[in-house]
């Protein structure tokens, strides 16, 4: 899987900041400062992800996106924009971007979103049908969850949430990752939907058990795994 990122951003300071962070994270970054150069590089098709500013000289980001999708390229695209209304986000997602991040943003969030999109596009070497963590087992084909000998009944959304956590067992997953991976939200809807579902899931998994598996990592997110 390619670890090359195309960054199309006309603001030099912003581009330098993002490129430096991506380089430190192990990515190779190609840069373009206008829409036409970005489109030319993007059609190469060799990128794991394209980070595309919306307002660009020469050819704006939406036009670049439309041209890439029109050419049949399925490379994940994250739009960066100071335009953050729901209508702006919807327009970007409708036009074919995979994510929409409003400026100003935290680089850590941009990095997490890039990694998530790359993982989504990576072919699985082996298709797993059973996920495990300690004595917790999820059978994806039978749609059955057990903890030891105890069968756990889950609602469809709870099942998806637990599956996402198990696929990232012993890793901290952020609220943003859960919103994107479980609810398909590319922005925070401003509700406590994640907290409510995690609370219900924790009760079903851990209540009455000697060992807790679902943990809140203060200030960071959530983790499923043995006690730290």
PDB file of N, CA and C in Angstrom, residues 46-121:
ATOM      1  N   UNK A  46      -1.196   7.293  -8.001  1.00  0.00           N
ATOM      2  CA  UNK A  46      -0.287   6.561  -7.125  1.00  0.00           C
ATOM      3  C   UNK A  46      -0.308   7.004  -5.675  1.00  0.00           C
ATOM      4  N   UNK A  47      -1.350   7.726  -5.265  1.00  0.00           N
ATOM      5  CA  UNK A  47      -1.391   8.271  -3.905  1.00  0.00           C
ATOM      6  C   UNK A  47      -2.341   7.471  -3.013  1.00  0.00           C
ATOM      7  N   UNK A  48      -1.947   7.363  -1.752  1.00  0.00           N
ATOM      8  CA  UNK A  48      -2.803   6.703  -0.770  1.00  0.00           C
ATOM      9  C   UNK A  48      -3.949   7.620  -0.358  1.00  0.00           C
ATOM     10  N   UNK A  49      -3.719   8.931  -0.415  1.00  0.00           N
ATOM     11  CA  UNK A  49      -4.736   9.905  -0.020  1.00  0.00           C
ATOM     12  C   UNK A  49      -4.366  11.266  -0.597  1.00  0.00           C
ATOM     13  N   UNK A  50      -5.382  12.073  -0.899  1.00  0.00           N
ATOM     14  CA  UNK A  50      -5.165  13.439  -1.378  1.00  0.00           C
ATOM     15  C   UNK A  50      -5.792  14.398  -0.372  1.00  0.00           C
ATOM     16  N   UNK A  51      -4.987  15.355   0.103  1.00  0.00           N
ATOM     17  CA  UNK A  51      -5.465  16.402   0.999  1.00  0.00           C
ATOM     18  C   UNK A  51      -5.616  17.653   0.136  1.00  0.00           C
ATOM     19  N   UNK A  52      -6.845  18.108  -0.027  1.00  0.00           N
ATOM     20  CA  UNK A  52      -7.169  19.109  -1.044  1.00  0.00           C
ATOM     21  C   UNK A  52      -7.836  20.334  -0.436  1.00  0.00           C
ATOM     22  N   UNK A  53      -7.175  21.478  -0.543  1.00  0.00           N
ATOM     23  CA  UNK A  53      -7.783  22.730  -0.101  1.00  0.00           C
ATOM     24  C   UNK A  53      -8.950  23.068  -1.032  1.00  0.00           C
ATOM     25  N   UNK A  54      -9.985  23.658  -0.479  1.00  0.00           N
ATOM     26  CA  UNK A  54     -11.162  23.955  -1.300  1.00  0.00           C
ATOM     27  C   UNK A  54     -10.975  25.200  -2.149  1.00  0.00           C
ATOM     28  N   UNK A  55     -10.372  26.246  -1.580  1.00  0.00           N
ATOM     29  CA  UNK A  55     -10.227  27.508  -2.304  1.00  0.00           C
ATOM     30  C   UNK A  55      -8.797  27.616  -2.820  1.00  0.00           C
ATOM     31  N   UNK A  56      -8.633  27.369  -4.124  1.00  0.00           N
ATOM     32  CA  UNK A  56      -7.311  27.332  -4.750  1.00  0.00           C
ATOM     33  C   UNK A  56      -7.275  28.257  -5.963  1.00  0.00           C
ATOM     34  N   UNK A  57      -6.098  28.797  -6.289  1.00  0.00           N
ATOM     35  CA  UNK A  57      -5.972  29.579  -7.520  1.00  0.00           C
ATOM     36  C   UNK A  57      -5.964  28.667  -8.741  1.00  0.00           C
ATOM     37  N   UNK A  58      -6.421  29.191  -9.856  1.00  0.00           N
ATOM     38  CA  UNK A  58      -6.377  28.437 -11.110  1.00  0.00           C
ATOM     39  C   UNK A  58      -7.580  27.537 -11.294  1.00  0.00           C
ATOM     40  N   UNK A  59      -7.804  26.660 -10.337  1.00  0.00           N
ATOM     41  CA  UNK A  59      -8.907  25.709 -10.386  1.00  0.00           C
ATOM     42  C   UNK A  59      -9.267  25.383  -8.951  1.00  0.00           C
ATOM     43  N   UNK A  60     -10.507  25.654  -8.538  1.00  0.00           N
ATOM     44  CA  UNK A  60     -10.807  25.456  -7.129  1.00  0.00           C
ATOM     45  C   UNK A  60     -10.908  23.966  -6.771  1.00  0.00           C
ATOM     46  N   UNK A  61     -10.905  23.703  -5.470  1.00  0.00           N
ATOM     47  CA  UNK A  61     -10.853  22.324  -5.007  1.00  0.00           C
ATOM     48  C   UNK A  61     -12.018  21.475  -5.471  1.00  0.00           C
ATOM     49  N   UNK A  62     -13.222  22.047  -5.531  1.00  0.00           N
ATOM     50  CA  UNK A  62     -14.383  21.292  -5.983  1.00  0.00           C
ATOM     51  C   UNK A  62     -14.248  20.887  -7.445  1.00  0.00           C
ATOM     52  N   UNK A  63     -13.675  21.786  -8.258  1.00  0.00           N
ATOM     53  CA  UNK A  63     -13.466  21.460  -9.669  1.00  0.00           C
ATOM     54  C   UNK A  63     -12.411  20.374  -9.822  1.00  0.00           C
ATOM     55  N   UNK A  64     -11.366  20.440  -8.998  1.00  0.00           N
ATOM     56  CA  UNK A  64     -10.335  19.394  -9.021  1.00  0.00           C
ATOM     57  C   UNK A  64     -10.951  18.055  -8.634  1.00  0.00           C
ATOM     58  N   UNK A  65     -11.753  18.064  -7.582  1.00  0.00           N
ATOM     59  CA  UNK A  65     -12.402  16.839  -7.108  1.00  0.00           C
ATOM     60  C   UNK A  65     -13.300  16.249  -8.194  1.00  0.00           C
ATOM     61  N   UNK A  66     -14.094  17.102  -8.824  1.00  0.00           N
ATOM     62  CA  UNK A  66     -14.998  16.632  -9.877  1.00  0.00           C
ATOM     63  C   UNK A  66     -14.216  16.012 -11.035  1.00  0.00           C
ATOM     64  N   UNK A  67     -13.086  16.624 -11.395  1.00  0.00           N
ATOM     65  CA  UNK A  67     -12.274  16.104 -12.489  1.00  0.00           C
ATOM     66  C   UNK A  67     -11.643  14.763 -12.125  1.00  0.00           C
ATOM     67  N   UNK A  68     -11.194  14.629 -10.880  1.00  0.00           N
ATOM     68  CA  UNK A  68     -10.604  13.361 -10.433  1.00  0.00           C
ATOM     69  C   UNK A  68     -11.641  12.240 -10.463  1.00  0.00           C
ATOM     70  N   UNK A  69     -12.819  12.516  -9.922  1.00  0.00           N
ATOM     71  CA  UNK A  69     -13.865  11.493  -9.911  1.00  0.00           C
ATOM     72  C   UNK A  69     -14.366  11.208 -11.326  1.00  0.00           C
ATOM     73  N   UNK A  70     -14.412  12.249 -12.171  1.00  0.00           N
ATOM     74  CA  UNK A  70     -14.824  12.052 -13.556  1.00  0.00           C
ATOM     75  C   UNK A  70     -13.860  11.175 -14.325  1.00  0.00           C
ATOM     76  N   UNK A  71     -12.586  11.198 -13.910  1.00  0.00           N
ATOM     77  CA  UNK A  71     -11.568  10.370 -14.557  1.00  0.00           C
ATOM     78  C   UNK A  71     -11.553   8.947 -13.997  1.00  0.00           C
ATOM     79  N   UNK A  72     -12.436   8.678 -13.037  1.00  0.00           N
ATOM     80  CA  UNK A  72     -12.534   7.335 -12.490  1.00  0.00           C
ATOM     81  C   UNK A  72     -11.596   7.038 -11.335  1.00  0.00           C
ATOM     82  N   UNK A  73     -10.913   8.064 -10.810  1.00  0.00           N
ATOM     83  CA  UNK A  73      -9.995   7.845  -9.692  1.00  0.00           C
ATOM     84  C   UNK A  73     -10.774   7.715  -8.386  1.00  0.00           C
ATOM     85  N   UNK A  74     -10.465   6.676  -7.625  1.00  0.00           N
ATOM     86  CA  UNK A  74     -11.137   6.428  -6.357  1.00  0.00           C
ATOM     87  C   UNK A  74     -10.248   6.744  -5.161  1.00  0.00           C
ATOM     88  N   UNK A  75      -9.127   7.427  -5.391  1.00  0.00           N
ATOM     89  CA  UNK A  75      -8.224   7.802  -4.301  1.00  0.00           C
ATOM     90  C   UNK A  75      -8.986   8.587  -3.235  1.00  0.00           C
ATOM     91  N   UNK A  76      -8.847   8.228  -1.951  1.00  0.00           N
ATOM     92  CA  UNK A  76      -9.524   8.987  -0.898  1.00  0.00           C
ATOM     93  C   UNK A  76      -9.106  10.451  -0.921  1.00  0.00           C
ATOM     94  N   UNK A  77     -10.073  11.359  -0.773  1.00  0.00           N
ATOM     95  CA  UNK A  77      -9.818  12.802  -0.795  1.00  0.00           C
ATOM     96  C   UNK A  77     -10.390  13.430   0.469  1.00  0.00           C
ATOM     97  N   UNK A  78      -9.548  14.199   1.160  1.00  0.00           N
ATOM     98  CA  UNK A  78      -9.997  14.996   2.295  1.00  0.00           C
ATOM     99  C   UNK A  78      -9.990  16.461   1.879  1.00  0.00           C
ATOM    100  N   UNK A  79     -11.128  17.105   1.948  1.00  0.00           N
ATOM    101  CA  UNK A  79     -11.222  18.535   1.643  1.00  0.00           C
ATOM    102  C   UNK A  79     -10.896  19.336   2.900  1.00  0.00           C
ATOM    103  N   UNK A  80     -10.026  20.339   2.757  1.00  0.00           N
ATOM    104  CA  UNK A  80      -9.755  21.307   3.817  1.00  0.00           C
ATOM    105  C   UNK A  80     -10.415  22.615   3.423  1.00  0.00           C
ATOM    106  N   UNK A  81     -11.153  23.220   4.345  1.00  0.00           N
ATOM    107  CA  UNK A  81     -11.844  24.452   3.977  1.00  0.00           C
ATOM    108  C   UNK A  81     -12.186  25.283   5.203  1.00  0.00           C
ATOM    109  N   UNK A  82     -12.164  26.613   5.005  1.00  0.00           N
ATOM    110  CA  UNK A  82     -12.639  27.532   6.038  1.00  0.00           C
ATOM    111  C   UNK A  82     -14.156  27.627   6.001  1.00  0.00           C
ATOM    112  N   UNK A  83     -14.778  27.056   4.967  1.00  0.00           N
ATOM    113  CA  UNK A  83     -16.236  27.069   4.831  1.00  0.00           C
ATOM    114  C   UNK A  83     -16.785  25.850   5.559  1.00  0.00           C
ATOM    115  N   UNK A  84     -17.428  26.089   6.705  1.00  0.00           N
ATOM    116  CA  UNK A  84     -17.788  24.958   7.550  1.00  0.00           C
ATOM    117  C   UNK A  84     -19.261  24.794   7.840  1.00  0.00           C
ATOM    118  N   UNK A  85     -20.129  25.426   7.059  1.00  0.00           N
ATOM    119  CA  UNK A  85     -21.560  25.264   7.305  1.00  0.00           C
ATOM    120  C   UNK A  85     -21.983  23.853   6.900  1.00  0.00           C
ATOM    121  N   UNK A  86     -23.106  23.357   7.440  1.00  0.00           N
ATOM    122  CA  UNK A  86     -23.594  22.036   7.019  1.00  0.00           C
ATOM    123  C   UNK A  86     -23.777  21.940   5.508  1.00  0.00           C
ATOM    124  N   UNK A  87     -24.230  23.022   4.888  1.00  0.00           N
ATOM    125  CA  UNK A  87     -24.428  23.008   3.436  1.00  0.00           C
ATOM    126  C   UNK A  87     -23.103  22.824   2.697  1.00  0.00           C
ATOM    127  N   UNK A  88     -22.046  23.485   3.196  1.00  0.00           N
ATOM    128  CA  UNK A  88     -20.725  23.347   2.567  1.00  0.00           C
ATOM    129  C   UNK A  88     -20.208  21.923   2.702  1.00  0.00           C
ATOM    130  N   UNK A  89     -20.363  21.344   3.887  1.00  0.00           N
ATOM    131  CA  UNK A  89     -19.910  19.972   4.115  1.00  0.00           C
ATOM    132  C   UNK A  89     -20.677  18.999   3.214  1.00  0.00           C
ATOM    133  N   UNK A  90     -21.988  19.187   3.163  1.00  0.00           N
ATOM    134  CA  UNK A  90     -22.819  18.305   2.348  1.00  0.00           C
ATOM    135  C   UNK A  90     -22.427  18.403   0.876  1.00  0.00           C
ATOM    136  N   UNK A  91     -22.151  19.618   0.416  1.00  0.00           N
ATOM    137  CA  UNK A  91     -21.759  19.797  -0.977  1.00  0.00           C
ATOM    138  C   UNK A  91     -20.464  19.045  -1.268  1.00  0.00           C
ATOM    139  N   UNK A  92     -19.493  19.138  -0.347  1.00  0.00           N
ATOM    140  CA  UNK A  92     -18.235  18.432  -0.552  1.00  0.00           C
ATOM    141  C   UNK A  92     -18.428  16.931  -0.594  1.00  0.00           C
ATOM    142  N   UNK A  93     -19.194  16.384   0.355  1.00  0.00           N
ATOM    143  CA  UNK A  93     -19.413  14.939   0.416  1.00  0.00           C
ATOM    144  C   UNK A  93     -20.223  14.453  -0.783  1.00  0.00           C
ATOM    145  N   UNK A  94     -21.206  15.262  -1.195  1.00  0.00           N
ATOM    146  CA  UNK A  94     -22.018  14.897  -2.351  1.00  0.00           C
ATOM    147  C   UNK A  94     -21.198  14.879  -3.626  1.00  0.00           C
ATOM    148  N   UNK A  95     -20.215  15.768  -3.711  1.00  0.00           N
ATOM    149  CA  UNK A  95     -19.393  15.864  -4.918  1.00  0.00           C
ATOM    150  C   UNK A  95     -18.277  14.832  -4.965  1.00  0.00           C
ATOM    151  N   UNK A  96     -18.174  13.990  -3.924  1.00  0.00           N
ATOM    152  CA  UNK A  96     -17.228  12.881  -4.040  1.00  0.00           C
ATOM    153  C   UNK A  96     -16.058  12.869  -3.099  1.00  0.00           C
ATOM    154  N   UNK A  97     -15.966  13.827  -2.159  1.00  0.00           N
ATOM    155  CA  UNK A  97     -14.865  13.739  -1.206  1.00  0.00           C
ATOM    156  C   UNK A  97     -15.210  12.700  -0.137  1.00  0.00           C
ATOM    157  N   UNK A  98     -14.191  12.143   0.484  1.00  0.00           N
ATOM    158  CA  UNK A  98     -14.384  11.109   1.495  1.00  0.00           C
ATOM    159  C   UNK A  98     -14.436  11.684   2.901  1.00  0.00           C
ATOM    160  N   UNK A  99     -13.937  12.891   3.059  1.00  0.00           N
ATOM    161  CA  UNK A  99     -13.959  13.552   4.363  1.00  0.00           C
ATOM    162  C   UNK A  99     -13.861  15.050   4.133  1.00  0.00           C
ATOM    163  N   UNK A 100     -14.299  15.821   5.134  1.00  0.00           N
ATOM    164  CA  UNK A 100     -14.330  17.285   5.017  1.00  0.00           C
ATOM    165  C   UNK A 100     -13.910  17.841   6.369  1.00  0.00           C
ATOM    166  N   UNK A 101     -12.777  18.516   6.401  1.00  0.00           N
ATOM    167  CA  UNK A 101     -12.228  19.032   7.653  1.00  0.00           C
ATOM    168  C   UNK A 101     -12.168  20.555   7.584  1.00  0.00           C
ATOM    169  N   UNK A 102     -12.732  21.186   8.613  1.00  0.00           N
ATOM    170  CA  UNK A 102     -12.840  22.649   8.615  1.00  0.00           C
ATOM    171  C   UNK A 102     -11.606  23.270   9.267  1.00  0.00           C
ATOM    172  N   UNK A 103     -11.097  24.330   8.633  1.00  0.00           N
ATOM    173  CA  UNK A 103      -9.993  25.106   9.198  1.00  0.00           C
ATOM    174  C   UNK A 103     -10.528  26.081  10.235  1.00  0.00           C
ATOM    175  N   UNK A 104      -9.780  26.360  11.312  1.00  0.00           N
ATOM    176  CA  UNK A 104      -8.523  25.720  11.691  1.00  0.00           C
ATOM    177  C   UNK A 104      -8.783  24.339  12.293  1.00  0.00           C
ATOM    178  N   UNK A 105      -7.804  23.455  12.170  1.00  0.00           N
ATOM    179  CA  UNK A 105      -7.964  22.095  12.643  1.00  0.00           C
ATOM    180  C   UNK A 105      -6.694  21.665  13.379  1.00  0.00           C
ATOM    181  N   UNK A 106      -6.818  20.616  14.169  1.00  0.00           N
ATOM    182  CA  UNK A 106      -5.654  20.049  14.854  1.00  0.00           C
ATOM    183  C   UNK A 106      -4.994  19.051  13.914  1.00  0.00           C
ATOM    184  N   UNK A 107      -3.672  19.132  13.784  1.00  0.00           N
ATOM    185  CA  UNK A 107      -2.994  18.203  12.880  1.00  0.00           C
ATOM    186  C   UNK A 107      -3.242  16.753  13.280  1.00  0.00           C
ATOM    187  N   UNK A 108      -3.306  16.479  14.585  1.00  0.00           N
ATOM    188  CA  UNK A 108      -3.530  15.104  15.049  1.00  0.00           C
ATOM    189  C   UNK A 108      -4.833  14.544  14.486  1.00  0.00           C
ATOM    190  N   UNK A 109      -5.859  15.395  14.375  1.00  0.00           N
ATOM    191  CA  UNK A 109      -7.132  14.934  13.823  1.00  0.00           C
ATOM    192  C   UNK A 109      -6.999  14.661  12.327  1.00  0.00           C
ATOM    193  N   UNK A 110      -6.312  15.548  11.608  1.00  0.00           N
ATOM    194  CA  UNK A 110      -6.087  15.319  10.181  1.00  0.00           C
ATOM    195  C   UNK A 110      -5.348  14.005   9.968  1.00  0.00           C
ATOM    196  N   UNK A 111      -4.311  13.761  10.754  1.00  0.00           N
ATOM    197  CA  UNK A 111      -3.525  12.539  10.626  1.00  0.00           C
ATOM    198  C   UNK A 111      -4.396  11.310  10.896  1.00  0.00           C
ATOM    199  N   UNK A 112      -5.234  11.371  11.930  1.00  0.00           N
ATOM    200  CA  UNK A 112      -6.107  10.242  12.260  1.00  0.00           C
ATOM    201  C   UNK A 112      -7.076   9.959  11.114  1.00  0.00           C
ATOM    202  N   UNK A 113      -7.597  11.009  10.514  1.00  0.00           N
ATOM    203  CA  UNK A 113      -8.552  10.831   9.412  1.00  0.00           C
ATOM    204  C   UNK A 113      -7.862  10.248   8.180  1.00  0.00           C
ATOM    205  N   UNK A 114      -6.637  10.694   7.889  1.00  0.00           N
ATOM    206  CA  UNK A 114      -5.882  10.142   6.760  1.00  0.00           C
ATOM    207  C   UNK A 114      -5.635   8.656   6.971  1.00  0.00           C
ATOM    208  N   UNK A 115      -5.180   8.298   8.152  1.00  0.00           N
ATOM    209  CA  UNK A 115      -4.894   6.884   8.436  1.00  0.00           C
ATOM    210  C   UNK A 115      -6.158   6.034   8.338  1.00  0.00           C
ATOM    211  N   UNK A 116      -7.279   6.572   8.802  1.00  0.00           N
ATOM    212  CA  UNK A 116      -8.533   5.831   8.737  1.00  0.00           C
ATOM    213  C   UNK A 116      -8.939   5.584   7.289  1.00  0.00           C
ATOM    214  N   UNK A 117      -8.830   6.603   6.440  1.00  0.00           N
ATOM    215  CA  UNK A 117      -9.208   6.441   5.038  1.00  0.00           C
ATOM    216  C   UNK A 117      -8.294   5.458   4.325  1.00  0.00           C
ATOM    217  N   UNK A 118      -7.006   5.478   4.651  1.00  0.00           N
ATOM    218  CA  UNK A 118      -6.070   4.540   4.032  1.00  0.00           C
ATOM    219  C   UNK A 118      -6.388   3.117   4.464  1.00  0.00           C
ATOM    220  N   UNK A 119      -6.699   2.934   5.758  1.00  0.00           N
ATOM    221  CA  UNK A 119      -7.050   1.584   6.232  1.00  0.00           C
ATOM    222  C   UNK A 119      -8.318   1.082   5.561  1.00  0.00           C
ATOM    223  N   UNK A 120      -9.278   1.967   5.359  1.00  0.00           N
ATOM    224  CA  UNK A 120     -10.524   1.559   4.705  1.00  0.00           C
ATOM    225  C   UNK A 120     -10.270   1.038   3.299  1.00  0.00           C
ATOM    226  N   UNK A 121      -9.300   1.635   2.621  1.00  0.00           N
ATOM    227  CA  UNK A 121      -9.034   1.247   1.241  1.00  0.00           C
ATOM    228  C   UNK A 121      -8.064   0.103   1.095  1.00  0.00           C
TER     229      UNK A 121
END
